[in-house]
PDB file of C-alpha atoms and ligand atoms in Angstrom:
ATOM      1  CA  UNK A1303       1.176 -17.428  -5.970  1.00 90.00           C
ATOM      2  CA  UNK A1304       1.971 -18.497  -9.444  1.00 92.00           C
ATOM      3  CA  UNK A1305       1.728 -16.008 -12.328  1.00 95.00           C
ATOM      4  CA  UNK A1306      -1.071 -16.212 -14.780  1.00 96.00           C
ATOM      5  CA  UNK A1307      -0.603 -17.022 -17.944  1.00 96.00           C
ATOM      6  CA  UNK A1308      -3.389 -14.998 -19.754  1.00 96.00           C
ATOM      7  CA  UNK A1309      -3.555 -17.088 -23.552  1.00 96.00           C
ATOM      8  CA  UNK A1310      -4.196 -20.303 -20.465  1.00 96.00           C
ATOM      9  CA  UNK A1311      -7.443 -18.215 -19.224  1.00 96.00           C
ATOM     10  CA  UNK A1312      -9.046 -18.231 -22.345  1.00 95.00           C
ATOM     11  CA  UNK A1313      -8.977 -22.258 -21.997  1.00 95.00           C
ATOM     12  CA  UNK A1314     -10.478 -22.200 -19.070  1.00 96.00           C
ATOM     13  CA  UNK A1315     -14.827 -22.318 -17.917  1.00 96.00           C
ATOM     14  CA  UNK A1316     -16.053 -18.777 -18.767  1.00 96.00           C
ATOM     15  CA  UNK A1317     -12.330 -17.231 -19.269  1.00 97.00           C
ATOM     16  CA  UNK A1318     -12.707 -17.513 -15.342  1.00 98.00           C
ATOM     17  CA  UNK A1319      -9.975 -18.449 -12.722  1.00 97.00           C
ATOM     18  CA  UNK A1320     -10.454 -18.108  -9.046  1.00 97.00           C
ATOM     19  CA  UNK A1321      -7.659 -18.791  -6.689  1.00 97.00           C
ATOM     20  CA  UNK A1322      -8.084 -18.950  -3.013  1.00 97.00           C
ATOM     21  CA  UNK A1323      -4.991 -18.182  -1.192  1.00 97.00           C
ATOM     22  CA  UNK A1324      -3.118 -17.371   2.232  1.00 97.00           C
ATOM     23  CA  UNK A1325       0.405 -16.356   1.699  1.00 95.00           C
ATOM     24  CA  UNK A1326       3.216 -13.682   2.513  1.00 95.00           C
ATOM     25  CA  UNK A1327       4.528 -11.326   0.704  1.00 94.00           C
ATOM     26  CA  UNK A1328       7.996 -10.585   1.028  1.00 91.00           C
ATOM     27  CA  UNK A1329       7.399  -6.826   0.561  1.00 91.00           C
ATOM     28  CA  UNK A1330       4.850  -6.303   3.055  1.00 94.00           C
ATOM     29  CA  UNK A1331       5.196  -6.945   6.631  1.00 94.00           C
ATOM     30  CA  UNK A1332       2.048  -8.768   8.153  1.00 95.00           C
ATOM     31  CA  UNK A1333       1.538 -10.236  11.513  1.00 94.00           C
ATOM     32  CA  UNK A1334      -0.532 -13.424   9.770  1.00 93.00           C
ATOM     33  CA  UNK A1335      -0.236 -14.567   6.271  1.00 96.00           C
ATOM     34  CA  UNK A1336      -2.309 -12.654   3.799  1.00 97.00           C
ATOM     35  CA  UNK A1337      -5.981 -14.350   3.022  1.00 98.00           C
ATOM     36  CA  UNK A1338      -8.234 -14.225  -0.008  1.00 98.00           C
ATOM     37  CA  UNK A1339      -9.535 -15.173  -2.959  1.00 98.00           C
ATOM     38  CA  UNK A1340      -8.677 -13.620  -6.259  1.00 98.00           C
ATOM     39  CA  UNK A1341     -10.791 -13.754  -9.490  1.00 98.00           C
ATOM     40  CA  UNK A1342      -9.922 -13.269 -13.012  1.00 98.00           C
ATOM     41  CA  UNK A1343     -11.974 -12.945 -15.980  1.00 98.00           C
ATOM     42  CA  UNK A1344     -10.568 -12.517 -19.428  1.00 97.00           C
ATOM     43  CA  UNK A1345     -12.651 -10.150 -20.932  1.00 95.00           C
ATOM     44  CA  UNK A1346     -10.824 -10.235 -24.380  1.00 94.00           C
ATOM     45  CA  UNK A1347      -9.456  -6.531 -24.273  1.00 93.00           C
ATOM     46  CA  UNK A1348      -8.576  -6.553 -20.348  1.00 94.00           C
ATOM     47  CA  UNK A1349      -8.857  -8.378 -17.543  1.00 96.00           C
ATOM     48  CA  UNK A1350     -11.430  -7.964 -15.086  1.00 96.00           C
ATOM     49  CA  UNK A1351      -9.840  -8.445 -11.700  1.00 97.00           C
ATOM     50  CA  UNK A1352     -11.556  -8.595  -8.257  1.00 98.00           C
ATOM     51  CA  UNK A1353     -10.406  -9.907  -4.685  1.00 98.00           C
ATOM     52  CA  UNK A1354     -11.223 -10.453  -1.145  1.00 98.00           C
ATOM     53  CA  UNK A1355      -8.015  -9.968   0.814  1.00 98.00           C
ATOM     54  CA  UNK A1356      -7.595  -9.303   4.304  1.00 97.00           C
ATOM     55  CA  UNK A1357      -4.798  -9.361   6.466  1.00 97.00           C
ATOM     56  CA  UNK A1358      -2.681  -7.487   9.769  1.00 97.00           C
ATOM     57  CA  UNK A1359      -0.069  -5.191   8.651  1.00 96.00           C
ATOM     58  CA  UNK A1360       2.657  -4.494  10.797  1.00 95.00           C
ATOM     59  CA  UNK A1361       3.340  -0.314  10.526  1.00 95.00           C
ATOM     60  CA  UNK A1362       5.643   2.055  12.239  1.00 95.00           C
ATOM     61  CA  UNK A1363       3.451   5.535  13.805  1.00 95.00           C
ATOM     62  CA  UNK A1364       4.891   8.354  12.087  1.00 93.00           C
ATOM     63  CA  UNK A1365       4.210  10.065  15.646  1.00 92.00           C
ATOM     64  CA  UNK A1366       5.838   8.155  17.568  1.00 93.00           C
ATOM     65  CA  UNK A1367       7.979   5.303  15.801  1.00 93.00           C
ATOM     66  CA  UNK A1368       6.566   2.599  17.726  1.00 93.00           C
ATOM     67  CA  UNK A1369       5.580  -0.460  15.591  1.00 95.00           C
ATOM     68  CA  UNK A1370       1.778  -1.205  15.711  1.00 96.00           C
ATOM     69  CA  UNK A1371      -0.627  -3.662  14.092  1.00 95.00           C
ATOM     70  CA  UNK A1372      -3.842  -2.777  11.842  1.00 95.00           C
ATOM     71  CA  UNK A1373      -6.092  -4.657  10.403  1.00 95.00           C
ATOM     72  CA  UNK A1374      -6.740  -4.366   6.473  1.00 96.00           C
ATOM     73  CA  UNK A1375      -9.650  -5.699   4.656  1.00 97.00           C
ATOM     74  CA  UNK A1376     -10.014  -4.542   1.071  1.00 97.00           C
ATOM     75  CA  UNK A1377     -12.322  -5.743  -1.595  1.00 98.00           C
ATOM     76  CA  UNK A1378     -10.312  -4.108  -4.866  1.00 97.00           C
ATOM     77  CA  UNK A1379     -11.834  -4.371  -8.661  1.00 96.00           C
ATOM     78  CA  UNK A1380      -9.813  -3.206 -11.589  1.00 93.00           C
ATOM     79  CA  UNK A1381      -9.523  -3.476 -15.349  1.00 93.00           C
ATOM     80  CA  UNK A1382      -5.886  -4.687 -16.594  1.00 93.00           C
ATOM     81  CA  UNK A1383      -5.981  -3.616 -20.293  1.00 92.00           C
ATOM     82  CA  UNK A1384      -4.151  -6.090 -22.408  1.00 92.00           C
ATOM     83  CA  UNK A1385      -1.968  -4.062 -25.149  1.00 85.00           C
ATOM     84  CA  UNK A1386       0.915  -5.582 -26.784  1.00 70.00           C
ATOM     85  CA  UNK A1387       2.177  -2.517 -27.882  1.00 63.00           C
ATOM     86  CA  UNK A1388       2.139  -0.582 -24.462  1.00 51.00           C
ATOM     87  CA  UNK A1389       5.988  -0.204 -23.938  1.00 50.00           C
ATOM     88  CA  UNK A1390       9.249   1.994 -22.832  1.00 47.00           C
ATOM     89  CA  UNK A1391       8.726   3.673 -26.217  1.00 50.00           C
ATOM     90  CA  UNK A1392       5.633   5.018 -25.623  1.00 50.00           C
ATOM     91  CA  UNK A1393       6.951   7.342 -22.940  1.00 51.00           C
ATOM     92  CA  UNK A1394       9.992   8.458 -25.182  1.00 52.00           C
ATOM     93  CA  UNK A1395       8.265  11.214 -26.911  1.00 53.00           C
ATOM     94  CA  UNK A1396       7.637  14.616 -24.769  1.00 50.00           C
ATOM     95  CA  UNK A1397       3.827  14.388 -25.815  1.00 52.00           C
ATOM     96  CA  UNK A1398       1.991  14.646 -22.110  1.00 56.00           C
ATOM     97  CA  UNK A1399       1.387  11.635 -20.693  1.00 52.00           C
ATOM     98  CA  UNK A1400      -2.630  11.342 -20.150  1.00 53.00           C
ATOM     99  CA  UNK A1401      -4.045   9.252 -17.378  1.00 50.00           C
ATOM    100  CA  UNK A1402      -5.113   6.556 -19.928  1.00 53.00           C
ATOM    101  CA  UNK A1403      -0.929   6.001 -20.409  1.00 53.00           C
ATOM    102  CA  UNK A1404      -0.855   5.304 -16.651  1.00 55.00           C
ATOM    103  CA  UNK A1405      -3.742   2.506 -16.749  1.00 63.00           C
ATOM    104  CA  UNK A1406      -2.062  -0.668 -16.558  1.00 69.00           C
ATOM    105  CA  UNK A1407      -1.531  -2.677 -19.661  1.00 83.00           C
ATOM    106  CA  UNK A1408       0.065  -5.703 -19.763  1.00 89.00           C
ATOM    107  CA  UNK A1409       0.761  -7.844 -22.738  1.00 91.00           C
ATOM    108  CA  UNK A1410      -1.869 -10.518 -23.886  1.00 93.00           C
ATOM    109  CA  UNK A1411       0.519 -13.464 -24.109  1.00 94.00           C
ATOM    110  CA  UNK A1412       2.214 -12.965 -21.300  1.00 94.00           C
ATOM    111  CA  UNK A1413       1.349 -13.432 -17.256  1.00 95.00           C
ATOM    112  CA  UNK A1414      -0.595 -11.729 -14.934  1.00 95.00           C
ATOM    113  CA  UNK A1415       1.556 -11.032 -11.557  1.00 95.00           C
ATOM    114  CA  UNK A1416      -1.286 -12.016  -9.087  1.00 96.00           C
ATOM    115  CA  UNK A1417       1.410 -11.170  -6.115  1.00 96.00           C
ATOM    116  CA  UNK A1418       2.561  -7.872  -7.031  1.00 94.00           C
ATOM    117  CA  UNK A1419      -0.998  -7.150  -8.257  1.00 95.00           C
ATOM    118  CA  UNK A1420      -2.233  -7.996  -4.416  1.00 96.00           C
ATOM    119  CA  UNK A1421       1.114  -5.984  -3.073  1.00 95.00           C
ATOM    120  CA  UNK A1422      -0.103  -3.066  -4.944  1.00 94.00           C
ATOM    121  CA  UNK A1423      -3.556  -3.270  -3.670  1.00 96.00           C
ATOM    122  CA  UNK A1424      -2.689  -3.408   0.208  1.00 96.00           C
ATOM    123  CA  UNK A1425      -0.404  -0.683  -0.323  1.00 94.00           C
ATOM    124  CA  UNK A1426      -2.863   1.331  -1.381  1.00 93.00           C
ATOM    125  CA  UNK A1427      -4.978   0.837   1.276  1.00 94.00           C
ATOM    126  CA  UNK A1428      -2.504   1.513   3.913  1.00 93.00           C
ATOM    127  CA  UNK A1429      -3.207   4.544   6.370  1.00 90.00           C
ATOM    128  CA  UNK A1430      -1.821   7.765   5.199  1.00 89.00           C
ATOM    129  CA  UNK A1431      -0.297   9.289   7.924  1.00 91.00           C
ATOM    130  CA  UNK A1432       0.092   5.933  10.014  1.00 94.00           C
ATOM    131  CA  UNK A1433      -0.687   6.706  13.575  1.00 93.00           C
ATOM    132  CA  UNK A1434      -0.836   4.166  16.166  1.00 94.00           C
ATOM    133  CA  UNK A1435      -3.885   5.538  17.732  1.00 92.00           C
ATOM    134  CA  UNK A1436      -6.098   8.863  16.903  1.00 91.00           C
ATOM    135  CA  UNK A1437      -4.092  10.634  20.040  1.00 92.00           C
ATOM    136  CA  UNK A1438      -0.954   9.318  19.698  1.00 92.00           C
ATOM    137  CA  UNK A1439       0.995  11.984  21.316  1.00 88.00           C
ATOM    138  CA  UNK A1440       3.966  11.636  19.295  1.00 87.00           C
ATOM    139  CA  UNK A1441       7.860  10.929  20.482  1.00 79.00           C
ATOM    140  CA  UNK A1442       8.162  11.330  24.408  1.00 67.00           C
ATOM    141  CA  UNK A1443      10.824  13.827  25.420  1.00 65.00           C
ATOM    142  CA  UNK A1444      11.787  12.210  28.460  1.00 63.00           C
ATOM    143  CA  UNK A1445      13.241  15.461  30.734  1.00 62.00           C
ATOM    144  CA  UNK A1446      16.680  15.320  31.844  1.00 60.00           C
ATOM    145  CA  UNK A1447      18.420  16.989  35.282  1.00 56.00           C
ATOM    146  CA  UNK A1448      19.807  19.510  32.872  1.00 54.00           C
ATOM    147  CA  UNK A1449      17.685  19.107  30.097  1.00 54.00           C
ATOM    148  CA  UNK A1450      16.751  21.904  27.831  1.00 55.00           C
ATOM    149  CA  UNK A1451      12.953  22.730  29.107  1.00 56.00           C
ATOM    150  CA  UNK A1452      14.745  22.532  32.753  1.00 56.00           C
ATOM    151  CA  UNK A1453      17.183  24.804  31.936  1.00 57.00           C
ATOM    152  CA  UNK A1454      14.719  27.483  30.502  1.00 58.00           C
ATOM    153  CA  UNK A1455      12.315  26.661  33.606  1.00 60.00           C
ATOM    154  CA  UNK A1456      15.248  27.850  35.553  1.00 62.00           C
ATOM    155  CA  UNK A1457      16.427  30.652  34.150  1.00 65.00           C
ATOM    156  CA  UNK A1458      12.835  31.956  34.629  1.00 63.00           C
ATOM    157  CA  UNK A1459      12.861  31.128  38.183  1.00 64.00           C
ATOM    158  CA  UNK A1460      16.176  32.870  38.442  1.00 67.00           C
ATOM    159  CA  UNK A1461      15.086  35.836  36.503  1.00 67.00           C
ATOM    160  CA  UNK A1462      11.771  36.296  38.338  1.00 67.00           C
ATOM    161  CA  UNK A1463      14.207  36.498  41.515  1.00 67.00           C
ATOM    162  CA  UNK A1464      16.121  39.178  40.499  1.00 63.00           C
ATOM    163  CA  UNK A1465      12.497  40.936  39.842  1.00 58.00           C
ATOM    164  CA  UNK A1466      12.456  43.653  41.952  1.00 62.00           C
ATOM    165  CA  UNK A1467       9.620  43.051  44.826  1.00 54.00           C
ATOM    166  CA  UNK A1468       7.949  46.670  44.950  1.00 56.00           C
ATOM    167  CA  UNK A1469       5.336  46.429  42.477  1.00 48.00           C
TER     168      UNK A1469
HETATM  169 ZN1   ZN B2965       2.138   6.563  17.735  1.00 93.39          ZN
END
């Protein structure tokens, strides 16, 4: 999708722009291409953005490893503050940084990144842990001849042998 340029919003009906859209990202690994609709609204100080995007990620279990597919429907809504004097410099001092310095801020001649806006968004609303199912049982240990849980069964067979028989 192509950038934004935010001075071009202000030119258009009601500071509005509303993109429908089904694309990939190359970040994000999706079984279909990514479908939505995105709306901006230049609000003067920020930007008031708000989508419909669903899609089918592709995700590795952290159980097990196997790849699986899961569905992701968000509806995210968030203010992008323009600031032309948000910057590295800003974050060069020791003073704490407050969670209004982590608000994004982007500059108000330059261009909203509708793509890595939309990337951030799905990420977000990906499945911490991943698991492939509720009772995914994790990685199988497939038991060898002389595995290790053979070799302990055994040497408790062996030692339960040599038990003496008179109790
Ligand atoms: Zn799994």
């Amino acid at each position: 999708m192509q950038p934004i340029h935010i001075p071009d919003l202000l030119r258009k009906h009601e500071a509005t722009t509303e993109i429908e859209f089904e694309e990939v990202l190359p970040d994000l690994e999706t079984l279909m291409p990514i479908k939505g609709v995105v709306r901006i609204v230049h609000q003067g100080t920020y930007l008031d953005v708000s989508a419909q995007v669903s899609t089918i990620v592709t995700l590795t279990c952290d159980r097990c490893l196997q790849q699986y597919n899961d569905r992701v429907s968000i509806t995210p809504q968030e203010p992008i503050w323009l600031d032309e004097q948000i910057g590295l410099e800003d974050f060069e001092d020791e003073r704490e940084v407050s969670m209004e310095d982590l608000v994004e801020s982007i500059d108000p001649q330059g261009y909203f990144e509708v793509d890595e806006w939309l990337y951030q968004q799905l990420c977000l609303a990906l499945p911490h842990p991943k698991h492939c199912r509720p009772d995914c049982p994790g990685v199988e240990i497939k038991p060898t001849a002389n595995g290790l849980v053979d070799a302990r069964w055994s040497a408790l067979q062996q030692l339960q042998g040599k038990l003496p028989s008179d109790s």
